[in-house]
Amino acid sequence: MALAKGEDVLSRVYFTSDHHFGHKLIIDFESRPFADAEEMDQAMIASWNAVVGKEDKVFHLGDFSFLNQADTRNIVSALNGYKILILGNHDRGRGRAWWLAAGFDEVSEYPLIYKEFFLLSHEPMYMNKHMPYVNVHGHIHGQRYEGNHHFNICVEHWNYTPLSFEQIRDAVTASEEG
């Protein structure tokens, strides 16, 4: 298997979304199993770092933090990996420069295509059976879309832990064969 330019055989790629760091109300909104926002934040940092290594890459698909820039920077710096943020609806009011200053390595205001097959976005995108993509998205938290063209990466579905590219690829492949 040939590696793409800039890829390291030891590094992995992960995806996640909708941490809502510092957002105490999300605990009740989404029935998260935490006593308060501080416990939630610490547990999510630990879950992230349990799978993501220092050399890995993470695409965060939006709604990262409700905290001020200094506290957000502390969380970003505590998380392993090279971090790419696709802005979510709760992130957009701050703009790219704010998130870069908070410590993200890259920030996109728009969806991205990864490996010519995965459409990465915060909100689910319109997809039909003729489109050659799987939409990896967040935004809808505990809900799911039926079918093979959407993959909800929200933390509520994955025990607050980022999923690897291989996990998503294998899940999509298995559902297409079924």
CSV table of C-alpha atoms in Angstrom, one decimal:
chain,number,residue,atom,x,y,z
A,1,MET,CA,0.0,0.0,0.0
A,2,ALA,CA,1.5,3.3,-1.0
A,3,LEU,CA,1.3,6.2,1.4
A,4,ALA,CA,0.0,9.6,0.3
A,5,LYS,CA,2.4,12.4,0.5
A,6,GLY,CA,2.8,13.6,4.1
A,7,GLU,CA,1.3,10.4,5.6
A,8,ASP,CA,3.2,8.5,8.2
A,9,VAL,CA,2.6,4.8,8.6
A,10,LEU,CA,2.6,5.2,12.4
A,11,SER,CA,0.1,8.0,12.6
A,12,ARG,CA,-3.7,7.4,12.5
A,13,VAL,CA,-6.7,9.6,11.6
A,14,TYR,CA,-9.6,10.0,13.9
A,15,PHE,CA,-13.0,11.7,13.8
A,16,THR,CA,-15.3,13.1,16.5
A,17,SER,CA,-17.8,15.9,17.2
A,18,ASP,CA,-20.0,17.8,19.6
A,19,HIS,CA,-18.0,17.7,22.8
A,20,HIS,CA,-19.5,21.0,24.0
A,21,PHE,CA,-16.7,21.4,26.5
A,22,GLY,CA,-17.8,23.6,29.4
A,23,HIS,CA,-21.5,23.4,28.5
A,24,LYS,CA,-23.3,22.2,31.6
A,25,LEU,CA,-26.8,22.2,30.1
A,26,ILE,CA,-25.7,19.6,27.4
A,27,ILE,CA,-25.5,17.1,30.3
A,28,ASP,CA,-29.3,17.2,30.7
A,29,PHE,CA,-30.1,17.9,27.0
A,30,GLU,CA,-28.4,14.7,26.0
A,31,SER,CA,-28.6,12.7,29.2
A,32,ARG,CA,-24.8,12.6,29.5
A,33,PRO,CA,-23.6,10.5,32.5
A,34,PHE,CA,-21.7,13.3,34.3
A,35,ALA,CA,-22.3,15.2,37.5
A,36,ASP,CA,-21.1,18.5,36.1
A,37,ALA,CA,-19.3,20.2,33.2
A,38,GLU,CA,-15.9,19.8,34.9
A,39,GLU,CA,-16.3,16.0,35.3
A,40,MET,CA,-17.6,15.8,31.7
A,41,ASP,CA,-14.6,17.8,30.3
A,42,GLN,CA,-12.0,15.7,32.2
A,43,ALA,CA,-13.7,12.4,31.2
A,44,MET,CA,-13.8,13.5,27.5
A,45,ILE,CA,-10.1,14.6,27.5
A,46,ALA,CA,-9.2,11.2,29.0
A,47,SER,CA,-11.3,9.3,26.5
A,48,TRP,CA,-9.7,11.3,23.6
A,49,ASN,CA,-6.1,10.7,24.8
A,50,ALA,CA,-6.8,7.0,25.5
A,51,VAL,CA,-7.0,6.4,21.7
A,52,VAL,CA,-5.4,9.4,20.0
A,53,GLY,CA,-1.6,9.6,20.0
A,54,LYS,CA,0.6,12.6,19.8
A,55,GLU,CA,1.4,12.1,16.1
A,56,ASP,CA,-2.2,11.3,15.1
A,57,LYS,CA,-4.6,13.6,13.2
A,58,VAL,CA,-8.1,14.4,14.5
A,59,PHE,CA,-10.9,16.0,12.5
A,60,HIS,CA,-13.3,17.6,15.0
A,61,LEU,CA,-16.6,18.1,13.2
A,62,GLY,CA,-17.8,21.0,15.2
A,63,ASP,CA,-19.3,22.3,18.5
A,64,PHE,CA,-16.1,22.0,20.4
A,65,SER,CA,-16.3,24.4,23.4
A,66,PHE,CA,-18.5,26.9,25.1
A,67,LEU,CA,-15.6,28.2,27.2
A,68,ASN,CA,-13.6,31.4,26.9
A,69,GLN,CA,-10.5,31.3,24.7
A,70,ALA,CA,-8.0,30.7,27.6
A,71,ASP,CA,-10.0,27.8,28.9
A,72,THR,CA,-10.5,26.4,25.4
A,73,ARG,CA,-6.8,26.7,24.7
A,74,ASN,CA,-6.1,24.7,27.9
A,75,ILE,CA,-8.4,21.9,26.7
A,76,VAL,CA,-7.0,21.9,23.1
A,77,SER,CA,-3.4,21.7,24.4
A,78,ALA,CA,-4.4,18.8,26.7
A,79,LEU,CA,-5.7,16.8,23.8
A,80,ASN,CA,-3.3,14.6,21.7
A,81,GLY,CA,-2.9,14.9,18.0
A,82,TYR,CA,-2.9,17.4,15.2
A,83,LYS,CA,-6.4,18.9,15.5
A,84,ILE,CA,-8.5,20.1,12.6
A,85,LEU,CA,-11.8,21.8,13.4
A,86,ILE,CA,-14.7,22.1,11.0
A,87,LEU,CA,-16.8,24.8,12.5
A,88,GLY,CA,-20.2,23.8,13.9
A,89,ASN,CA,-23.2,26.0,14.5
A,90,HIS,CA,-22.0,26.9,18.1
A,91,ASP,CA,-18.4,27.6,16.9
A,92,ARG,CA,-19.2,30.0,14.0
A,93,GLY,CA,-19.8,33.1,16.0
A,94,ARG,CA,-16.1,33.1,17.0
A,95,GLY,CA,-14.5,32.7,13.6
A,96,ARG,CA,-11.5,30.9,12.2
A,97,ALA,CA,-8.9,33.3,13.9
A,98,TRP,CA,-10.4,32.7,17.3
A,99,TRP,CA,-10.1,28.9,17.0
A,100,LEU,CA,-6.6,29.0,15.6
A,101,ALA,CA,-5.6,31.2,18.5
A,102,ALA,CA,-7.3,28.6,20.8
A,103,GLY,CA,-4.8,26.1,19.5
A,104,PHE,CA,-6.4,24.2,16.6
A,105,ASP,CA,-3.8,23.4,13.8
A,106,GLU,CA,-6.4,24.0,11.0
A,107,VAL,CA,-9.9,25.4,10.9
A,108,SER,CA,-12.4,25.1,8.1
A,109,GLU,CA,-15.6,27.0,7.8
A,110,TYR,CA,-16.9,24.5,5.2
A,111,PRO,CA,-17.3,20.8,4.8
A,112,LEU,CA,-14.2,18.8,3.6
A,113,ILE,CA,-13.9,15.7,1.4
A,114,TYR,CA,-11.5,13.1,2.9
A,115,LYS,CA,-10.0,10.3,0.8
A,116,GLU,CA,-12.4,11.2,-2.1
A,117,PHE,CA,-15.3,9.3,-0.4
A,118,PHE,CA,-16.0,10.8,3.0
A,119,LEU,CA,-17.8,14.2,3.2
A,120,LEU,CA,-17.0,15.7,6.5
A,121,SER,CA,-19.5,18.3,7.9
A,122,HIS,CA,-21.0,19.5,11.1
A,123,GLU,CA,-24.6,19.3,10.1
A,124,PRO,CA,-25.9,16.3,8.1
A,125,MET,CA,-25.9,17.1,4.4
A,126,TYR,CA,-28.4,16.0,1.8
A,127,MET,CA,-27.4,12.7,0.4
A,128,ASN,CA,-29.1,10.4,-2.1
A,129,LYS,CA,-28.2,6.9,-3.4
A,130,HIS,CA,-26.6,8.3,-6.5
A,131,MET,CA,-24.0,10.3,-4.6
A,132,PRO,CA,-20.6,8.7,-4.3
A,133,TYR,CA,-20.0,9.9,-0.7
A,134,VAL,CA,-20.7,8.9,2.9
A,135,ASN,CA,-21.4,12.0,5.0
A,136,VAL,CA,-19.6,11.8,8.3
A,137,HIS,CA,-21.2,14.4,10.5
A,138,GLY,CA,-22.2,15.6,14.0
A,139,HIS,CA,-24.9,18.0,15.1
A,140,ILE,CA,-27.8,15.7,15.8
A,141,HIS,CA,-26.2,14.2,19.0
A,142,GLY,CA,-28.2,11.0,20.0
A,143,GLN,CA,-30.2,10.7,16.8
A,144,ARG,CA,-29.2,8.8,13.7
A,145,TYR,CA,-30.1,8.9,10.0
A,146,GLU,CA,-31.1,5.6,8.4
A,147,GLY,CA,-29.2,4.3,5.4
A,148,ASN,CA,-25.6,4.0,4.3
A,149,HIS,CA,-24.9,7.6,3.3
A,150,HIS,CA,-24.7,9.1,6.8
A,151,PHE,CA,-22.4,8.3,9.7
A,152,ASN,CA,-23.1,10.2,13.0
A,153,ILE,CA,-19.8,10.8,14.8
A,154,CYS,CA,-21.3,12.7,17.8
A,155,VAL,CA,-19.6,11.7,21.1
A,156,GLU,CA,-22.9,10.3,22.5
A,157,HIS,CA,-22.8,7.4,20.1
A,158,TRP,CA,-19.1,6.5,20.7
A,159,ASN,CA,-18.6,6.6,24.5
A,160,TYR,CA,-17.1,10.2,24.2
A,161,THR,CA,-14.2,8.7,22.2
A,162,PRO,CA,-12.9,9.6,18.7
A,163,LEU,CA,-13.3,6.9,16.1
A,164,SER,CA,-10.5,5.9,13.7
A,165,PHE,CA,-10.8,6.2,10.0
A,166,GLU,CA,-10.6,2.4,9.8
A,167,GLN,CA,-13.5,2.0,12.3
A,168,ILE,CA,-15.7,4.2,10.2
A,169,ARG,CA,-14.6,2.7,6.9
A,170,ASP,CA,-15.3,-0.8,8.2
A,171,ALA,CA,-18.7,0.1,9.6
A,172,VAL,CA,-19.7,1.7,6.3
A,173,THR,CA,-18.4,-1.3,4.3
A,174,ALA,CA,-20.2,-3.7,6.6
A,175,SER,CA,-23.5,-1.8,6.2
A,176,GLU,CA,-23.2,-1.8,2.4
A,177,GLU,CA,-22.7,-5.5,2.3
A,178,GLY,CA,-25.6,-6.3,4.6
